[in-house]
Short mmCIF file of N, CA and C in Angstrom, two decimals:
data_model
loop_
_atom_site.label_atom_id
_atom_site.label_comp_id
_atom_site.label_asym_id
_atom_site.label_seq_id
_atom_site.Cartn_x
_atom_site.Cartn_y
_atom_site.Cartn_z
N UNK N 1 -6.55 19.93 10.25
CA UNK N 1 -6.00 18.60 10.50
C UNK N 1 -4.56 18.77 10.98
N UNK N 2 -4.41 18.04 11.78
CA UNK N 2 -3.00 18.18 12.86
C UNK N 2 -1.87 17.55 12.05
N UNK N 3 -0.80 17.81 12.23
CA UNK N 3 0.37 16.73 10.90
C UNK N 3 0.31 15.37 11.35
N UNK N 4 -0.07 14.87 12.92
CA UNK N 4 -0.14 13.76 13.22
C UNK N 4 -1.41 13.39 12.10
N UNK N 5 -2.42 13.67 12.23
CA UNK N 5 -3.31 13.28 11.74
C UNK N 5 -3.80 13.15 10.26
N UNK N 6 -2.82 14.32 10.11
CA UNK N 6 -2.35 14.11 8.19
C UNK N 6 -1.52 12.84 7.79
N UNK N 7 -0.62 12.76 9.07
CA UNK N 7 0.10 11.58 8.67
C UNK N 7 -0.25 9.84 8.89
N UNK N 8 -1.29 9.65 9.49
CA UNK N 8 -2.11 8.80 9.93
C UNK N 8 -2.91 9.07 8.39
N UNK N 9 -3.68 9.80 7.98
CA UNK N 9 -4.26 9.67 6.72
C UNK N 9 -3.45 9.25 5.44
N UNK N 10 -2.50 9.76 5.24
CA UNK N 10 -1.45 9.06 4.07
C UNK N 10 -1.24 7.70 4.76
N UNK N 11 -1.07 7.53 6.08
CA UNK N 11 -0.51 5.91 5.98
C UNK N 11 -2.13 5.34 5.67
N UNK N 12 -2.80 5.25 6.02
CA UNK N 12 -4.47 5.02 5.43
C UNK N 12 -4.52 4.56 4.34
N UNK N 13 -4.42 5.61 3.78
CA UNK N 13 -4.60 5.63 2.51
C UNK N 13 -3.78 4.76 1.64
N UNK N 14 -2.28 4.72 1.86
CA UNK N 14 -1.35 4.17 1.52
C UNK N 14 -1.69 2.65 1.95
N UNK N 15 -2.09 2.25 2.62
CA UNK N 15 -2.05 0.89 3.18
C UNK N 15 -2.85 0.18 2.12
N UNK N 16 -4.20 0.85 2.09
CA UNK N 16 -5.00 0.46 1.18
C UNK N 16 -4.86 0.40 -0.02
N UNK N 17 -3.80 1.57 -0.98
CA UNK N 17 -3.37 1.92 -1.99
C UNK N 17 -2.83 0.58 -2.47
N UNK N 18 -1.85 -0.21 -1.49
CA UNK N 18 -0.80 -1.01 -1.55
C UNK N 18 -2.03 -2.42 -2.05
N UNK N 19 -3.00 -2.56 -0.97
CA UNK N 19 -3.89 -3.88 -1.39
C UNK N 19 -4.53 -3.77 -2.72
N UNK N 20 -4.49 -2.94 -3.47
CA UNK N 20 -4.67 -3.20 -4.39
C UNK N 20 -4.09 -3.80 -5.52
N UNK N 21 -2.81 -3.53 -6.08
CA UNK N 21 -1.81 -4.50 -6.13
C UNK N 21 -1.87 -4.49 -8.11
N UNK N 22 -3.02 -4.69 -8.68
CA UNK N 22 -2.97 -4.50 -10.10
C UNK N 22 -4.03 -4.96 -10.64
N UNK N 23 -4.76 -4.39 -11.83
CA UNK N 23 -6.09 -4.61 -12.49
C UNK N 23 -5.39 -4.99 -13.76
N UNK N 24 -6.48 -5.77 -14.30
CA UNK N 24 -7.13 -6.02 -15.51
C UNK N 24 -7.21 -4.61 -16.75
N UNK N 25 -6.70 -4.19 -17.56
CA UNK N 25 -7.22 -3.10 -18.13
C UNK N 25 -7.63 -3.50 -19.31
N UNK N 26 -8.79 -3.38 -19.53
CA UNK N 26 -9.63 -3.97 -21.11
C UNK N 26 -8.94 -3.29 -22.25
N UNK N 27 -8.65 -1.55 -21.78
CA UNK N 27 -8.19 -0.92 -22.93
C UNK N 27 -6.67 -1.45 -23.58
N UNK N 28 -6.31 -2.34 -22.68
CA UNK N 28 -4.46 -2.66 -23.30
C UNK N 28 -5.15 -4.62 -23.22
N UNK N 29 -5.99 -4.69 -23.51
CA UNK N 29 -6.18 -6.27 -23.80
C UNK N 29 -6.08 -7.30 -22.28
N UNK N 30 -5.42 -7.67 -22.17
CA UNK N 30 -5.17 -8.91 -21.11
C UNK N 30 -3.95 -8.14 -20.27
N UNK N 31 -3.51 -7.16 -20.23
CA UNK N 31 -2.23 -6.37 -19.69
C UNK N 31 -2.58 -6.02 -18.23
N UNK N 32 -2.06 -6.33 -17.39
CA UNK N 32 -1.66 -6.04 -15.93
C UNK N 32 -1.63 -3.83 -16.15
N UNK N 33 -2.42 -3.54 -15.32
CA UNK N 33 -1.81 -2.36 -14.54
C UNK N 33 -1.68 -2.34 -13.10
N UNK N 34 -0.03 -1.92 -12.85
CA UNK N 34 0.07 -2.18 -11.28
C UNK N 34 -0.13 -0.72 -10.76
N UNK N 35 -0.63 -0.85 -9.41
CA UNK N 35 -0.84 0.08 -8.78
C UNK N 35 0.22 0.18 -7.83
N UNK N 36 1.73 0.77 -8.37
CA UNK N 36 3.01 0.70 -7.76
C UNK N 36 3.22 2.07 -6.98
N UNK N 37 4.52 1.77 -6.32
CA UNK N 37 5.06 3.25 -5.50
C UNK N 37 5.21 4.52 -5.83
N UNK N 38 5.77 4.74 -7.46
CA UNK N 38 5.84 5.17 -7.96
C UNK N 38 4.16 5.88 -8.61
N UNK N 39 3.03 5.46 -8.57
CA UNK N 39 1.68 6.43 -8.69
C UNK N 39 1.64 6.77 -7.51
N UNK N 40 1.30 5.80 -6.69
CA UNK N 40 1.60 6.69 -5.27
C UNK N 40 2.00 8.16 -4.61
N UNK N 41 3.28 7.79 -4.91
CA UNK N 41 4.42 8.78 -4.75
C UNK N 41 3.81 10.18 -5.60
N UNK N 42 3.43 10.00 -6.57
CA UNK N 42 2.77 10.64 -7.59
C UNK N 42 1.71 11.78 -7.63
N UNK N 43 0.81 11.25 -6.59
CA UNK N 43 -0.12 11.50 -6.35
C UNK N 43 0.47 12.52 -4.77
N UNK N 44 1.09 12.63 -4.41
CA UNK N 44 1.68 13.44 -3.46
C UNK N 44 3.10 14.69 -4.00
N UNK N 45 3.55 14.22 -4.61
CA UNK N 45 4.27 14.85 -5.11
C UNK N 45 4.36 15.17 -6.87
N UNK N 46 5.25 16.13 -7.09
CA UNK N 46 5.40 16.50 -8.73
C UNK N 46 6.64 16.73 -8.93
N UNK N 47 7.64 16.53 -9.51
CA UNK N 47 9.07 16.76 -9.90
C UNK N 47 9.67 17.12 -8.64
N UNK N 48 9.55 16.18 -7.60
CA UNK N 48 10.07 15.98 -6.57
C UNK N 48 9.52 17.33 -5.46
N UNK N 49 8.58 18.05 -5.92
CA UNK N 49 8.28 18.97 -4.75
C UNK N 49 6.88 18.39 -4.17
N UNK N 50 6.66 18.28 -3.05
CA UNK N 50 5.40 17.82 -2.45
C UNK N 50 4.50 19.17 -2.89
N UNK N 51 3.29 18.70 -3.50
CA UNK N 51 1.94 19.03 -4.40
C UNK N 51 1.10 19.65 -2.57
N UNK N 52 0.53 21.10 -2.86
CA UNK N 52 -0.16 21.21 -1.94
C UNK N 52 -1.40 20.30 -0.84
N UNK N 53 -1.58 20.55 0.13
CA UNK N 53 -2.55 19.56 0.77
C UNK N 53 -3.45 19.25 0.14
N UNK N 54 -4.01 20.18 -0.39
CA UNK N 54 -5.72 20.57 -1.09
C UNK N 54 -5.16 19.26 -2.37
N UNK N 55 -4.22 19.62 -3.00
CA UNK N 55 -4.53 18.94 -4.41
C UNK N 55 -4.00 17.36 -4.34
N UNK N 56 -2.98 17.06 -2.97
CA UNK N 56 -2.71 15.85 -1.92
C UNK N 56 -3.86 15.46 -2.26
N UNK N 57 -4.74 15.89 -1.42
CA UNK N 57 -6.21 15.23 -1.06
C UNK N 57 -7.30 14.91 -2.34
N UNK N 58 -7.59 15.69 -3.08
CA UNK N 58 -8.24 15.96 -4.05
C UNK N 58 -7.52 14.48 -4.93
N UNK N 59 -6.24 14.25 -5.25
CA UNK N 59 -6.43 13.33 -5.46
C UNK N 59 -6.27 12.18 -4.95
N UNK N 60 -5.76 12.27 -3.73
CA UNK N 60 -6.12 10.44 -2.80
C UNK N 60 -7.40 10.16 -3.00
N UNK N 61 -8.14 10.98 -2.95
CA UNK N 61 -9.43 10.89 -3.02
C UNK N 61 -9.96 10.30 -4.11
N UNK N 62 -9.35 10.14 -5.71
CA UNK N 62 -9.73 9.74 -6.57
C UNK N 62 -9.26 8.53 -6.82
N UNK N 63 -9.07 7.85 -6.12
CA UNK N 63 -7.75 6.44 -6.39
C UNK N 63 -9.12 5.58 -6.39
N UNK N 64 -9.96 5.24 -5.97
CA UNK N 64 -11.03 4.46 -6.38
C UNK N 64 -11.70 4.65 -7.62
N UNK N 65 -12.15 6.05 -7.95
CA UNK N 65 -12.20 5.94 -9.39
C UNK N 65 -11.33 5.82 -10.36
N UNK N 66 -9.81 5.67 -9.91
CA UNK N 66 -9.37 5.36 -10.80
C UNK N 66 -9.23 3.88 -11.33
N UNK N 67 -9.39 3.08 -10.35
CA UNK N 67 -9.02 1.74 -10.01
C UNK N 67 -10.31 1.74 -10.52
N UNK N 68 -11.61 1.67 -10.66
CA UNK N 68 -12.78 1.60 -11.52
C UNK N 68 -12.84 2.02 -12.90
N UNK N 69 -12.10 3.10 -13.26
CA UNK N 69 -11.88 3.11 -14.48
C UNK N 69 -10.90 2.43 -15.46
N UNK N 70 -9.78 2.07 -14.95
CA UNK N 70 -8.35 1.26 -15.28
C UNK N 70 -9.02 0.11 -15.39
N UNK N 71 -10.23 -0.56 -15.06
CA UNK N 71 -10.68 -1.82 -14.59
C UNK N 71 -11.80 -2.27 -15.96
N UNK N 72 -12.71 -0.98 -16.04
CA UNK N 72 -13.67 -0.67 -17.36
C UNK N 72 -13.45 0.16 -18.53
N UNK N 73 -12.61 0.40 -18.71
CA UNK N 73 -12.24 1.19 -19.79
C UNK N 73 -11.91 0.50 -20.87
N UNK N 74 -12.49 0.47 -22.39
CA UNK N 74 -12.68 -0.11 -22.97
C UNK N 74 -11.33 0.05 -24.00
N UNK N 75 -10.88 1.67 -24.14
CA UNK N 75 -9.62 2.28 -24.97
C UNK N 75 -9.03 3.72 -24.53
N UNK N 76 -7.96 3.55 -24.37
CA UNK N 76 -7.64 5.07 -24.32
C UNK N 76 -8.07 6.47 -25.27
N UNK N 77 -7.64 7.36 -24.51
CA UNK N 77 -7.87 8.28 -25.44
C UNK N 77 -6.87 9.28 -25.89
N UNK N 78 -5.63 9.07 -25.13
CA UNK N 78 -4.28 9.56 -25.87
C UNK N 78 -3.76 8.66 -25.93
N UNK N 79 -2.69 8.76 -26.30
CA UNK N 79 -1.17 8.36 -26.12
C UNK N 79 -0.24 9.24 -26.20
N UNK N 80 1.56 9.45 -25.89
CA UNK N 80 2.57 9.96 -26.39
C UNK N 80 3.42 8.90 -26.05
N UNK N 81 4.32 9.92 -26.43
CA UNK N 81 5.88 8.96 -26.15
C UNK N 81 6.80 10.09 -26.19
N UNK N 82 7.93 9.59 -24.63
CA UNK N 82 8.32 10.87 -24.31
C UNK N 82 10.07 10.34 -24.15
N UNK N 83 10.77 10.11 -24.97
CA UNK N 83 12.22 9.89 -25.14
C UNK N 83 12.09 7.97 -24.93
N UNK N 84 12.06 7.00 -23.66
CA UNK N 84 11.65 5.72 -23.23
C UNK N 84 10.60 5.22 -22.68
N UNK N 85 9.72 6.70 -22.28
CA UNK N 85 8.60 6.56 -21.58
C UNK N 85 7.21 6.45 -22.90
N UNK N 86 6.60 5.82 -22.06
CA UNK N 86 4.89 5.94 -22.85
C UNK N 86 4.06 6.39 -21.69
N UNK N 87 2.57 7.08 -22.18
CA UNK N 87 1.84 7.23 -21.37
C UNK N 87 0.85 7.34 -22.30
N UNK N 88 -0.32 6.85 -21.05
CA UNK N 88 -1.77 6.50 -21.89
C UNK N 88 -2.69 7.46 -20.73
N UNK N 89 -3.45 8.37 -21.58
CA UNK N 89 -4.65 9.03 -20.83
C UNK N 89 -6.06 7.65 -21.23
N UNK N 90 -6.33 7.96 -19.93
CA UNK N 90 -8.15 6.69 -19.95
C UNK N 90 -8.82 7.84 -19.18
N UNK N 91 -9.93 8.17 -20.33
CA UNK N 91 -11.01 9.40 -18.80
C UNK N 91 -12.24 8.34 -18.82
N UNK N 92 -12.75 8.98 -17.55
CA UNK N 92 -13.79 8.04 -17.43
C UNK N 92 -14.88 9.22 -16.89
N UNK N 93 -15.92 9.05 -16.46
CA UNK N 93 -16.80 10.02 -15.37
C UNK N 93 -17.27 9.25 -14.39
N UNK N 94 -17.58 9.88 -13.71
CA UNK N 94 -18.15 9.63 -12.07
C UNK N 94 -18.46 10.72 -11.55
N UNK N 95 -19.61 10.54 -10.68
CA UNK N 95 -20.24 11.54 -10.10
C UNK N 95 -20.32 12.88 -10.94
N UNK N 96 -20.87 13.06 -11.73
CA UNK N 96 -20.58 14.14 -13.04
C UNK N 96 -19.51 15.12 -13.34
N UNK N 97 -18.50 14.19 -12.79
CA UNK N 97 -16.74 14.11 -13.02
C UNK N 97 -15.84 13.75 -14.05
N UNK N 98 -15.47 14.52 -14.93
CA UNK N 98 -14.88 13.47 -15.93
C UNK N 98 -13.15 13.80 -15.13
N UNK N 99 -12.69 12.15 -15.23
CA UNK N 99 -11.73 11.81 -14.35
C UNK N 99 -10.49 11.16 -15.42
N UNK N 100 -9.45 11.86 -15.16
CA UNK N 100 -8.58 11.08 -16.32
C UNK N 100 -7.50 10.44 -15.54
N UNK N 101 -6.80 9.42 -16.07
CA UNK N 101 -6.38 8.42 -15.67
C UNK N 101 -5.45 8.28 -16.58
N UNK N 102 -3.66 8.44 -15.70
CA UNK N 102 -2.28 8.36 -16.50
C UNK N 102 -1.70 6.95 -16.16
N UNK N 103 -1.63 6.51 -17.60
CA UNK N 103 -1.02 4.87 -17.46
C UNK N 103 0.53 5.23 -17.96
N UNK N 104 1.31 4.79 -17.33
CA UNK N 104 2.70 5.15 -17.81
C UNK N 104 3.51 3.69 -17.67
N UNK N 105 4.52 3.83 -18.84
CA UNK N 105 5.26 2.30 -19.01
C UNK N 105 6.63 2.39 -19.67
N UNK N 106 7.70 1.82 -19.03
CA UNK N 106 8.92 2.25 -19.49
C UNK N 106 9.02 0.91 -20.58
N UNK N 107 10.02 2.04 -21.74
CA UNK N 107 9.67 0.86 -22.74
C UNK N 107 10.63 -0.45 -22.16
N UNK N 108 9.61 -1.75 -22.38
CA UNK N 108 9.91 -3.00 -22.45
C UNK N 108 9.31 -3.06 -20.33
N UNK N 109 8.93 -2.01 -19.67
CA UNK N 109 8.70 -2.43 -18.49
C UNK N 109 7.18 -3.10 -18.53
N UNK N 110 6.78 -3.28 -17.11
CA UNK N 110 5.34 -2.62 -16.66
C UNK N 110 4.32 -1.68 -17.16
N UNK N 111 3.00 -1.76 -16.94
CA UNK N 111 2.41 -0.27 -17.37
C UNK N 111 1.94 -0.35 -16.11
N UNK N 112 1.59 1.00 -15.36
CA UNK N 112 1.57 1.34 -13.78
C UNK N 112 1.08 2.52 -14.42
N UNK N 113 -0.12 2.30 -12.89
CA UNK N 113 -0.61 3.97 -12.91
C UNK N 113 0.22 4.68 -12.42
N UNK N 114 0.10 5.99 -12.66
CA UNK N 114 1.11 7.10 -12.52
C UNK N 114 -0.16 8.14 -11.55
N UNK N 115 -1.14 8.86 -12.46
CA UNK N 115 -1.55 9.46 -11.86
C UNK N 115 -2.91 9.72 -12.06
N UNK N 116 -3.67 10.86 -11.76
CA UNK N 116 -5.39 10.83 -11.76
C UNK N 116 -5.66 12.07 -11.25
N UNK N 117 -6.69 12.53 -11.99
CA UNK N 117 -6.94 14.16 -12.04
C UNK N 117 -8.05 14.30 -12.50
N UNK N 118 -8.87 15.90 -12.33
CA UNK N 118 -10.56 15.66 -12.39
C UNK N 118 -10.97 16.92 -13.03
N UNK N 119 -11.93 16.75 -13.42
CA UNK N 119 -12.47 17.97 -14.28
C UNK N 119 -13.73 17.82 -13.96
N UNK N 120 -14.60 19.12 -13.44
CA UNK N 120 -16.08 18.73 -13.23
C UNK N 120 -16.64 19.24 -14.36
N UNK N 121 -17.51 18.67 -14.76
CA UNK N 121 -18.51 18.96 -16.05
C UNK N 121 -19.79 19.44 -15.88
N UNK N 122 -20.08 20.24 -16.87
CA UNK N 122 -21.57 21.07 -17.09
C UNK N 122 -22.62 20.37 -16.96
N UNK N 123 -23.63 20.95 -16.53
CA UNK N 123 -24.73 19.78 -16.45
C UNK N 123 -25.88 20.63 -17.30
N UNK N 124 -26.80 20.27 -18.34
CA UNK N 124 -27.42 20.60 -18.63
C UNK N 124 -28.85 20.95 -18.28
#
């Protein structure tokens, strides 16, 4: 893929990223999760260094299941708390994927996805 054409795919992707705008999450009750710049951003980069293509892609690619899981998820399955920050793991599966899903919220802010990552599972 050409960088033009890499870069035509992030705006893609991004465009669409943006219409989504914020779900419903069952697991935090009646609570808004926005799907802000900041997961975005996230999902391309890690402590400010841009994240290889492969793992770029790997997860643009998951932003629908995540937005399906943030949407049905009934409770988390972590939590921490990291000095002002919170963050909530939600896994879900898909396609015999178990897919986890980082809700992050500055205290007294928003809760916004942050990020989304995949683990393929055994099949019996």
């Amino acid at each position: 893929m050409s960088d033009k054409e890499w870069r035509n795919y992030i705006k893609e992707v991004k465009d669409n990223y943006k219409k989504i705008g914020h779900v419903i999450c069952p697991a935090f009750g009646v609570e808004e999760v926005y799907f802000n710049r900041k997961g975005f951003q996230h999902l391309l980069y890690k402590k400010g260094d841009r994240r290889n293509k492969k793992d770029q892609i790997n997860r643009l690619l998951l932003i629908d299941g995540a937005v399906e899981i943030v949407s049905n998820i009934k409770s988390y399955s972590e939590y921490r708390k990291d000095k002002d920050m919170n963050f909530w793991s939600l896994v879900g599966y898909k396609n015999n994927k178990k897919i986890t899903v980082i809700i992050a919220q500055l205290d007294g802010g928003i809760k916004y996805f942050l990020s989304v990552m995949v683990k393929s599972t055994k099949t019996s």
